[in-house]
Amino acid sequence: TYALTEQATQKRYILQKINHHAFRNVQALSENIAAVTDFLHSKSSEPRSVMSLIRTKDGAPHTRYGDEYWRVYDYVDGTICLQQPETDEDFYQAAVGFGTFAQLLSDFPAEKLHETIPNFHNTPDRCRLFREAIERDAVGRAAAVQPEIDFALAREAEMSILQNLLSAGEIPLRVAHNDTKLNNILFDRDSNDGICIIDLDTVMPGLSLYDFGDSIRFGANTAAEDEKDVSKVSLSLPLYEAYTRGYLSSAKDSLTETETEYMAFSAKLMTYECGIRFLGDYLNGDVYFKTDYPEHNLVRAKTQFALVADMEKKMDEMRRITENALK
């Protein structure tokens, strides 16, 4: 990603090389981004609230140069990006931003988007891949991590709930961002309001609950994702409350009763899913996630599972907080 300044006008742009190894169908990826940003611009009168894609002279959303693919956005002036919430208010404002994103896209026909990463948050399929990793035991690690495997398998059955609800038509297919980390929202430098959602590469059909749950998994954990001391890992109820209140302040009217009923559970599900992905990659020999040391993926998995366990203790309180935020 590069920041460019046009000398004659001093207008600024963002130039990005598209990762065509992670996203094999660049055309589908670009069509998703173009469709979603065009729709958002039709709903919002604030130009800084939506990424503005600069098309090529022939109207394409990206261009190819040799074996590389590139795109350009307008630079969003007067904004900052945070890696971690500095205050509960930061997390609240991020939630307002992601909730607004969900609300504005609530009537977008999500089925028209391409599924650029098949089964990305299909938890039953993730469980299938995890079981295959256990059975394959490619590098002979399974015996040493049996407690973690047992923890995951004991919870497998309930992790099909959201996919089953979707298949039964009891929750709607939505436009999902699928990467709702704090650093994927731009904050106004002066007001500190969350104003623009960025990094739209993983936008595709999904569930609103994927985005909400992953925000909690990432942002309401009291420890780092790879904290070795799991005693430091817990769900911060104040941060859960701040995010839930902010998200529902903007998205409440566009969500169904069933969606709001499963908000607290979605945090547990997304944390569990991330945990089995880390543990599965550890069993496979660390072939997907970048690691800094041999046990890195195992440490990550233990952290996620510790967070799942703490959420289970606090689930009643999480649901109470959600119900209060809906009032």
PDB file of C-alpha atoms in Angstrom, residues 31-253:
ATOM      1  CA  GLU A  31     -16.468  -6.467  -8.562  1.00  0.00           C
ATOM      2  CA  ASN A  32     -17.481  -7.004  -4.906  1.00  0.00           C
ATOM      3  CA  ILE A  33     -15.654  -3.876  -3.780  1.00  0.00           C
ATOM      4  CA  ALA A  34     -17.034  -1.775  -6.628  1.00  0.00           C
ATOM      5  CA  ALA A  35     -20.617  -2.942  -6.028  1.00  0.00           C
ATOM      6  CA  VAL A  36     -20.488  -2.328  -2.266  1.00  0.00           C
ATOM      7  CA  THR A  37     -18.769   1.075  -2.435  1.00  0.00           C
ATOM      8  CA  ASP A  38     -21.115   2.280  -5.198  1.00  0.00           C
ATOM      9  CA  PHE A  39     -24.100   1.222  -3.081  1.00  0.00           C
ATOM     10  CA  LEU A  40     -22.732   2.911   0.030  1.00  0.00           C
ATOM     11  CA  HIS A  41     -22.095   6.139  -1.847  1.00  0.00           C
ATOM     12  CA  SER A  42     -25.736   6.090  -2.970  1.00  0.00           C
ATOM     13  CA  LYS A  43     -26.787   5.922   0.700  1.00  0.00           C
ATOM     14  CA  SER A  44     -24.375   8.432   2.234  1.00  0.00           C
ATOM     15  CA  SER A  45     -23.930  12.140   1.585  1.00  0.00           C
ATOM     16  CA  GLU A  46     -20.622  12.282   3.482  1.00  0.00           C
ATOM     17  CA  PRO A  47     -17.819  11.607   0.950  1.00  0.00           C
ATOM     18  CA  ARG A  48     -15.328  10.551   3.625  1.00  0.00           C
ATOM     19  CA  SER A  49     -17.653   7.832   4.937  1.00  0.00           C
ATOM     20  CA  VAL A  50     -16.981   5.446   2.050  1.00  0.00           C
ATOM     21  CA  MET A  51     -13.844   4.344   0.228  1.00  0.00           C
ATOM     22  CA  SER A  52     -13.889   5.907  -3.253  1.00  0.00           C
ATOM     23  CA  LEU A  53     -12.525   3.563  -5.896  1.00  0.00           C
ATOM     24  CA  ILE A  54     -10.797   5.270  -8.826  1.00  0.00           C
ATOM     25  CA  ARG A  55     -11.561   3.396 -12.006  1.00  0.00           C
ATOM     26  CA  THR A  56      -9.263   3.016 -14.998  1.00  0.00           C
ATOM     27  CA  LYS A  57      -9.899   4.954 -18.209  1.00  0.00           C
ATOM     28  CA  ASP A  58     -12.002   2.072 -19.519  1.00  0.00           C
ATOM     29  CA  GLY A  59     -14.021   1.884 -16.287  1.00  0.00           C
ATOM     30  CA  ALA A  60     -12.374  -1.142 -14.672  1.00  0.00           C
ATOM     31  CA  PRO A  61     -11.956  -1.271 -10.848  1.00  0.00           C
ATOM     32  CA  HIS A  62      -8.328  -2.436 -11.115  1.00  0.00           C
ATOM     33  CA  THR A  63      -5.544  -2.734 -13.670  1.00  0.00           C
ATOM     34  CA  ARG A  64      -2.972  -5.383 -14.484  1.00  0.00           C
ATOM     35  CA  TYR A  65       0.707  -4.553 -14.854  1.00  0.00           C
ATOM     36  CA  GLY A  66       2.765  -7.582 -15.837  1.00  0.00           C
ATOM     37  CA  ASP A  67       1.852 -10.285 -13.329  1.00  0.00           C
ATOM     38  CA  GLU A  68       0.599  -7.776 -10.751  1.00  0.00           C
ATOM     39  CA  TYR A  69      -2.823  -6.263 -10.101  1.00  0.00           C
ATOM     40  CA  TRP A  70      -3.262  -2.712  -8.799  1.00  0.00           C
ATOM     41  CA  ARG A  71      -6.069  -0.431  -7.653  1.00  0.00           C
ATOM     42  CA  VAL A  72      -6.401   3.183  -6.514  1.00  0.00           C
ATOM     43  CA  TYR A  73      -8.638   4.857  -3.928  1.00  0.00           C
ATOM     44  CA  ASP A  74      -9.057   8.484  -2.970  1.00  0.00           C
ATOM     45  CA  TYR A  75      -7.118   9.212   0.212  1.00  0.00           C
ATOM     46  CA  VAL A  76      -9.474   9.874   3.141  1.00  0.00           C
ATOM     47  CA  ASP A  77      -8.177  13.117   4.610  1.00  0.00           C
ATOM     48  CA  GLY A  78      -8.213  14.076   8.268  1.00  0.00           C
ATOM     49  CA  THR A  79      -8.319  10.541   9.643  1.00  0.00           C
ATOM     50  CA  ILE A  80      -6.250   8.277  11.870  1.00  0.00           C
ATOM     51  CA  CYS A  81      -6.048   4.508  12.340  1.00  0.00           C
ATOM     52  CA  LEU A  82      -5.705   2.689  15.680  1.00  0.00           C
ATOM     53  CA  GLN A  83      -4.169  -0.742  16.244  1.00  0.00           C
ATOM     54  CA  GLN A  84      -5.776  -1.180  19.689  1.00  0.00           C
ATOM     55  CA  PRO A  85      -8.497   0.776  21.506  1.00  0.00           C
ATOM     56  CA  GLU A  86      -6.905   3.371  23.757  1.00  0.00           C
ATOM     57  CA  THR A  87     -10.195   3.890  25.611  1.00  0.00           C
ATOM     58  CA  ASP A  88     -13.613   2.236  25.802  1.00  0.00           C
ATOM     59  CA  GLU A  89     -14.860   5.174  23.726  1.00  0.00           C
ATOM     60  CA  ASP A  90     -12.547   4.149  20.857  1.00  0.00           C
ATOM     61  CA  PHE A  91     -14.132   0.703  20.839  1.00  0.00           C
ATOM     62  CA  TYR A  92     -17.603   2.242  21.040  1.00  0.00           C
ATOM     63  CA  GLN A  93     -16.904   4.490  18.056  1.00  0.00           C
ATOM     64  CA  ALA A  94     -15.544   1.565  16.039  1.00  0.00           C
ATOM     65  CA  ALA A  95     -18.769  -0.298  16.797  1.00  0.00           C
ATOM     66  CA  VAL A  96     -20.863   2.650  15.611  1.00  0.00           C
ATOM     67  CA  GLY A  97     -18.872   2.635  12.377  1.00  0.00           C
ATOM     68  CA  PHE A  98     -19.214  -1.087  11.725  1.00  0.00           C
ATOM     69  CA  GLY A  99     -22.874  -0.964  12.783  1.00  0.00           C
ATOM     70  CA  THR A 100     -23.494   1.845  10.301  1.00  0.00           C
ATOM     71  CA  PHE A 101     -21.757  -0.209   7.605  1.00  0.00           C
ATOM     72  CA  ALA A 102     -24.126  -3.108   8.362  1.00  0.00           C
ATOM     73  CA  GLN A 103     -27.189  -0.865   8.495  1.00  0.00           C
ATOM     74  CA  LEU A 104     -26.478   0.874   5.182  1.00  0.00           C
ATOM     75  CA  LEU A 105     -25.912  -2.471   3.469  1.00  0.00           C
ATOM     76  CA  SER A 106     -28.894  -4.220   5.080  1.00  0.00           C
ATOM     77  CA  ASP A 107     -30.951  -4.002   1.870  1.00  0.00           C
ATOM     78  CA  PHE A 108     -28.086  -4.814  -0.491  1.00  0.00           C
ATOM     79  CA  PRO A 109     -28.755  -8.141  -2.299  1.00  0.00           C
ATOM     80  CA  ALA A 110     -25.876 -10.068  -0.711  1.00  0.00           C
ATOM     81  CA  GLU A 111     -26.414 -13.087  -2.950  1.00  0.00           C
ATOM     82  CA  LYS A 112     -25.150 -10.997  -5.877  1.00  0.00           C
ATOM     83  CA  LEU A 113     -21.672 -10.790  -4.363  1.00  0.00           C
ATOM     84  CA  HIS A 114     -18.998 -13.346  -5.207  1.00  0.00           C
ATOM     85  CA  GLU A 115     -17.795 -15.742  -2.521  1.00  0.00           C
ATOM     86  CA  THR A 116     -14.113 -14.935  -3.025  1.00  0.00           C
ATOM     87  CA  ILE A 117     -12.957 -17.295  -0.246  1.00  0.00           C
ATOM     88  CA  PRO A 118     -15.321 -20.297  -0.239  1.00  0.00           C
ATOM     89  CA  ASN A 119     -16.615 -21.380   3.191  1.00  0.00           C
ATOM     90  CA  PHE A 120     -14.607 -18.639   4.911  1.00  0.00           C
ATOM     91  CA  HIS A 121     -16.781 -18.660   8.048  1.00  0.00           C
ATOM     92  CA  ASN A 122     -18.615 -21.929   7.460  1.00  0.00           C
ATOM     93  CA  THR A 123     -17.842 -23.278  10.929  1.00  0.00           C
ATOM     94  CA  PRO A 124     -18.994 -26.864  10.281  1.00  0.00           C
ATOM     95  CA  ASP A 125     -16.615 -26.977   7.321  1.00  0.00           C
ATOM     96  CA  ARG A 126     -13.826 -25.537   9.472  1.00  0.00           C
ATOM     97  CA  CYS A 127     -14.531 -28.329  11.955  1.00  0.00           C
ATOM     98  CA  ARG A 128     -14.281 -30.889   9.142  1.00  0.00           C
ATOM     99  CA  LEU A 129     -10.875 -29.528   8.138  1.00  0.00           C
ATOM    100  CA  PHE A 130      -9.793 -29.590  11.780  1.00  0.00           C
ATOM    101  CA  ARG A 131     -10.773 -33.256  12.142  1.00  0.00           C
ATOM    102  CA  GLU A 132      -8.834 -34.037   8.968  1.00  0.00           C
ATOM    103  CA  ALA A 133      -5.773 -32.310  10.428  1.00  0.00           C
ATOM    104  CA  ILE A 134      -6.064 -34.448  13.585  1.00  0.00           C
ATOM    105  CA  GLU A 135      -6.379 -37.666  11.599  1.00  0.00           C
ATOM    106  CA  ARG A 136      -3.524 -36.764   9.250  1.00  0.00           C
ATOM    107  CA  ASP A 137      -1.239 -35.588  12.077  1.00  0.00           C
ATOM    108  CA  ALA A 138       1.236 -34.541   9.383  1.00  0.00           C
ATOM    109  CA  VAL A 139       4.152 -33.712  11.689  1.00  0.00           C
ATOM    110  CA  GLY A 140       3.365 -35.904  14.704  1.00  0.00           C
ATOM    111  CA  ARG A 141       2.109 -33.205  17.050  1.00  0.00           C
ATOM    112  CA  ALA A 142      -1.382 -34.477  17.918  1.00  0.00           C
ATOM    113  CA  ALA A 143      -0.476 -36.612  20.953  1.00  0.00           C
ATOM    114  CA  ALA A 144       1.131 -33.673  22.740  1.00  0.00           C
ATOM    115  CA  VAL A 145      -1.902 -31.401  22.324  1.00  0.00           C
ATOM    116  CA  GLN A 146      -4.686 -33.836  23.215  1.00  0.00           C
ATOM    117  CA  PRO A 147      -6.188 -31.529  25.898  1.00  0.00           C
ATOM    118  CA  GLU A 148      -6.608 -28.764  23.296  1.00  0.00           C
ATOM    119  CA  ILE A 149      -8.058 -31.221  20.773  1.00  0.00           C
ATOM    120  CA  ASP A 150     -10.507 -32.526  23.387  1.00  0.00           C
ATOM    121  CA  PHE A 151     -11.543 -28.968  24.278  1.00  0.00           C
ATOM    122  CA  ALA A 152     -12.336 -28.225  20.629  1.00  0.00           C
ATOM    123  CA  LEU A 153     -14.175 -31.470  19.873  1.00  0.00           C
ATOM    124  CA  ALA A 154     -16.322 -31.161  23.009  1.00  0.00           C
ATOM    125  CA  ARG A 155     -17.800 -27.946  21.581  1.00  0.00           C
ATOM    126  CA  GLU A 156     -18.045 -28.920  17.931  1.00  0.00           C
ATOM    127  CA  ALA A 157     -21.760 -29.782  17.855  1.00  0.00           C
ATOM    128  CA  GLU A 158     -23.029 -26.385  19.013  1.00  0.00           C
ATOM    129  CA  MET A 159     -20.822 -24.556  16.524  1.00  0.00           C
ATOM    130  CA  SER A 160     -23.157 -25.474  13.656  1.00  0.00           C
ATOM    131  CA  ILE A 161     -25.963 -23.314  15.055  1.00  0.00           C
ATOM    132  CA  LEU A 162     -25.519 -20.213  12.903  1.00  0.00           C
ATOM    133  CA  GLN A 163     -24.965 -22.167   9.702  1.00  0.00           C
ATOM    134  CA  ASN A 164     -28.087 -24.214  10.450  1.00  0.00           C
ATOM    135  CA  LEU A 165     -30.118 -21.045  11.058  1.00  0.00           C
ATOM    136  CA  LEU A 166     -28.921 -19.621   7.754  1.00  0.00           C
ATOM    137  CA  SER A 167     -29.743 -22.830   5.876  1.00  0.00           C
ATOM    138  CA  ALA A 168     -33.220 -22.863   7.432  1.00  0.00           C
ATOM    139  CA  GLY A 169     -33.825 -19.236   6.424  1.00  0.00           C
ATOM    140  CA  GLU A 170     -34.137 -18.142  10.046  1.00  0.00           C
ATOM    141  CA  ILE A 171     -31.371 -15.538   9.737  1.00  0.00           C
ATOM    142  CA  PRO A 172     -30.734 -13.573   6.542  1.00  0.00           C
ATOM    143  CA  LEU A 173     -27.721 -13.647   4.266  1.00  0.00           C
ATOM    144  CA  ARG A 174     -25.922 -10.316   4.680  1.00  0.00           C
ATOM    145  CA  VAL A 175     -23.007  -8.399   3.259  1.00  0.00           C
ATOM    146  CA  ALA A 176     -20.206  -9.313   5.663  1.00  0.00           C
ATOM    147  CA  HIS A 177     -16.924  -7.438   5.971  1.00  0.00           C
ATOM    148  CA  ASN A 178     -15.233 -10.513   7.491  1.00  0.00           C
ATOM    149  CA  ASP A 179     -12.263  -8.648   8.984  1.00  0.00           C
ATOM    150  CA  THR A 180     -13.689  -6.235  11.540  1.00  0.00           C
ATOM    151  CA  LYS A 181     -10.481  -5.418  13.395  1.00  0.00           C
ATOM    152  CA  LEU A 182     -10.116  -1.975  14.917  1.00  0.00           C
ATOM    153  CA  ASN A 183      -7.443  -1.026  12.375  1.00  0.00           C
ATOM    154  CA  ASN A 184      -9.948  -1.480   9.553  1.00  0.00           C
ATOM    155  CA  ILE A 185     -11.869   1.647  10.460  1.00  0.00           C
ATOM    156  CA  LEU A 186     -10.691   5.224  10.027  1.00  0.00           C
ATOM    157  CA  PHE A 187     -11.367   7.690  12.843  1.00  0.00           C
ATOM    158  CA  ASP A 188     -11.833  11.414  12.335  1.00  0.00           C
ATOM    159  CA  ARG A 189      -8.665  13.065  13.635  1.00  0.00           C
ATOM    160  CA  ASP A 190     -10.575  15.823  15.447  1.00  0.00           C
ATOM    161  CA  SER A 191     -13.814  14.255  16.686  1.00  0.00           C
ATOM    162  CA  ASN A 192     -12.490  10.671  17.048  1.00  0.00           C
ATOM    163  CA  ASP A 193     -15.698   9.387  15.421  1.00  0.00           C
ATOM    164  CA  GLY A 194     -15.374   6.175  13.426  1.00  0.00           C
ATOM    165  CA  ILE A 195     -16.228   7.338   9.925  1.00  0.00           C
ATOM    166  CA  CYS A 196     -14.953   4.987   7.206  1.00  0.00           C
ATOM    167  CA  ILE A 197     -14.595   1.210   6.904  1.00  0.00           C
ATOM    168  CA  ILE A 198     -11.520   0.114   4.960  1.00  0.00           C
ATOM    169  CA  ASP A 199      -9.863  -3.119   3.755  1.00  0.00           C
ATOM    170  CA  LEU A 200     -12.831  -4.430   1.807  1.00  0.00           C
ATOM    171  CA  ASP A 201     -10.997  -7.382   0.244  1.00  0.00           C
ATOM    172  CA  THR A 202     -12.960  -9.939   2.272  1.00  0.00           C
ATOM    173  CA  VAL A 203     -16.391  -8.374   1.673  1.00  0.00           C
ATOM    174  CA  MET A 204     -18.696 -11.163   0.511  1.00  0.00           C
ATOM    175  CA  PRO A 205     -21.974 -12.892   1.401  1.00  0.00           C
ATOM    176  CA  GLY A 206     -22.122 -13.917   5.048  1.00  0.00           C
ATOM    177  CA  LEU A 207     -23.749 -13.066   8.367  1.00  0.00           C
ATOM    178  CA  SER A 208     -23.903  -9.877  10.412  1.00  0.00           C
ATOM    179  CA  LEU A 209     -23.010 -12.122  13.353  1.00  0.00           C
ATOM    180  CA  TYR A 210     -19.647 -13.016  11.809  1.00  0.00           C
ATOM    181  CA  ASP A 211     -18.640  -9.367  11.879  1.00  0.00           C
ATOM    182  CA  PHE A 212     -19.990  -8.647  15.349  1.00  0.00           C
ATOM    183  CA  GLY A 213     -18.511 -11.794  16.867  1.00  0.00           C
ATOM    184  CA  ASP A 214     -15.074 -11.288  15.366  1.00  0.00           C
ATOM    185  CA  SER A 215     -14.948  -7.696  16.608  1.00  0.00           C
ATOM    186  CA  ILE A 216     -15.483  -8.954  20.153  1.00  0.00           C
ATOM    187  CA  ARG A 217     -12.971 -11.783  19.746  1.00  0.00           C
ATOM    188  CA  PHE A 218     -10.307  -9.346  18.627  1.00  0.00           C
ATOM    189  CA  GLY A 219     -11.119  -6.195  20.564  1.00  0.00           C
ATOM    190  CA  ALA A 220     -12.558  -7.296  23.929  1.00  0.00           C
ATOM    191  CA  ASN A 221      -9.781  -9.749  24.804  1.00  0.00           C
ATOM    192  CA  THR A 222      -7.718  -8.492  27.742  1.00  0.00           C
ATOM    193  CA  ALA A 223      -4.570 -10.069  26.260  1.00  0.00           C
ATOM    194  CA  ALA A 224      -2.759 -10.272  22.947  1.00  0.00           C
ATOM    195  CA  GLU A 225      -3.755 -12.928  20.433  1.00  0.00           C
ATOM    196  CA  ASP A 226      -0.507 -14.791  21.116  1.00  0.00           C
ATOM    197  CA  GLU A 227      -0.170 -14.232  24.878  1.00  0.00           C
ATOM    198  CA  LYS A 228       1.708 -17.193  26.357  1.00  0.00           C
ATOM    199  CA  ASP A 229       0.282 -16.705  29.860  1.00  0.00           C
ATOM    200  CA  VAL A 230      -3.367 -17.695  29.429  1.00  0.00           C
ATOM    201  CA  SER A 231      -4.157 -16.464  32.955  1.00  0.00           C
ATOM    202  CA  LYS A 232      -4.069 -12.983  31.400  1.00  0.00           C
ATOM    203  CA  VAL A 233      -6.753 -13.908  28.858  1.00  0.00           C
ATOM    204  CA  SER A 234     -10.347 -12.923  29.562  1.00  0.00           C
ATOM    205  CA  LEU A 235     -13.322 -11.191  28.021  1.00  0.00           C
ATOM    206  CA  SER A 236     -13.598  -7.572  29.146  1.00  0.00           C
ATOM    207  CA  LEU A 237     -17.277  -7.041  29.956  1.00  0.00           C
ATOM    208  CA  PRO A 238     -16.884  -3.224  29.871  1.00  0.00           C
ATOM    209  CA  LEU A 239     -15.460  -3.486  26.334  1.00  0.00           C
ATOM    210  CA  TYR A 240     -18.198  -5.932  25.350  1.00  0.00           C
ATOM    211  CA  GLU A 241     -20.771  -3.483  26.668  1.00  0.00           C
ATOM    212  CA  ALA A 242     -19.196  -0.526  24.866  1.00  0.00           C
ATOM    213  CA  TYR A 243     -19.044  -2.323  21.527  1.00  0.00           C
ATOM    214  CA  THR A 244     -22.528  -3.840  21.797  1.00  0.00           C
ATOM    215  CA  ARG A 245     -24.050  -0.489  22.716  1.00  0.00           C
ATOM    216  CA  GLY A 246     -22.258   1.267  19.844  1.00  0.00           C
ATOM    217  CA  TYR A 247     -23.065  -1.400  17.268  1.00  0.00           C
ATOM    218  CA  LEU A 248     -26.751  -1.543  18.155  1.00  0.00           C
ATOM    219  CA  SER A 249     -27.045   2.245  18.267  1.00  0.00           C
ATOM    220  CA  SER A 250     -26.621   2.252  14.489  1.00  0.00           C
ATOM    221  CA  ALA A 251     -27.571  -1.282  13.367  1.00  0.00           C
ATOM    222  CA  LYS A 252     -30.457  -2.222  15.701  1.00  0.00           C
ATOM    223  CA  ASP A 253     -33.319  -1.361  13.340  1.00  0.00           C
TER     224      ASP A 253
END
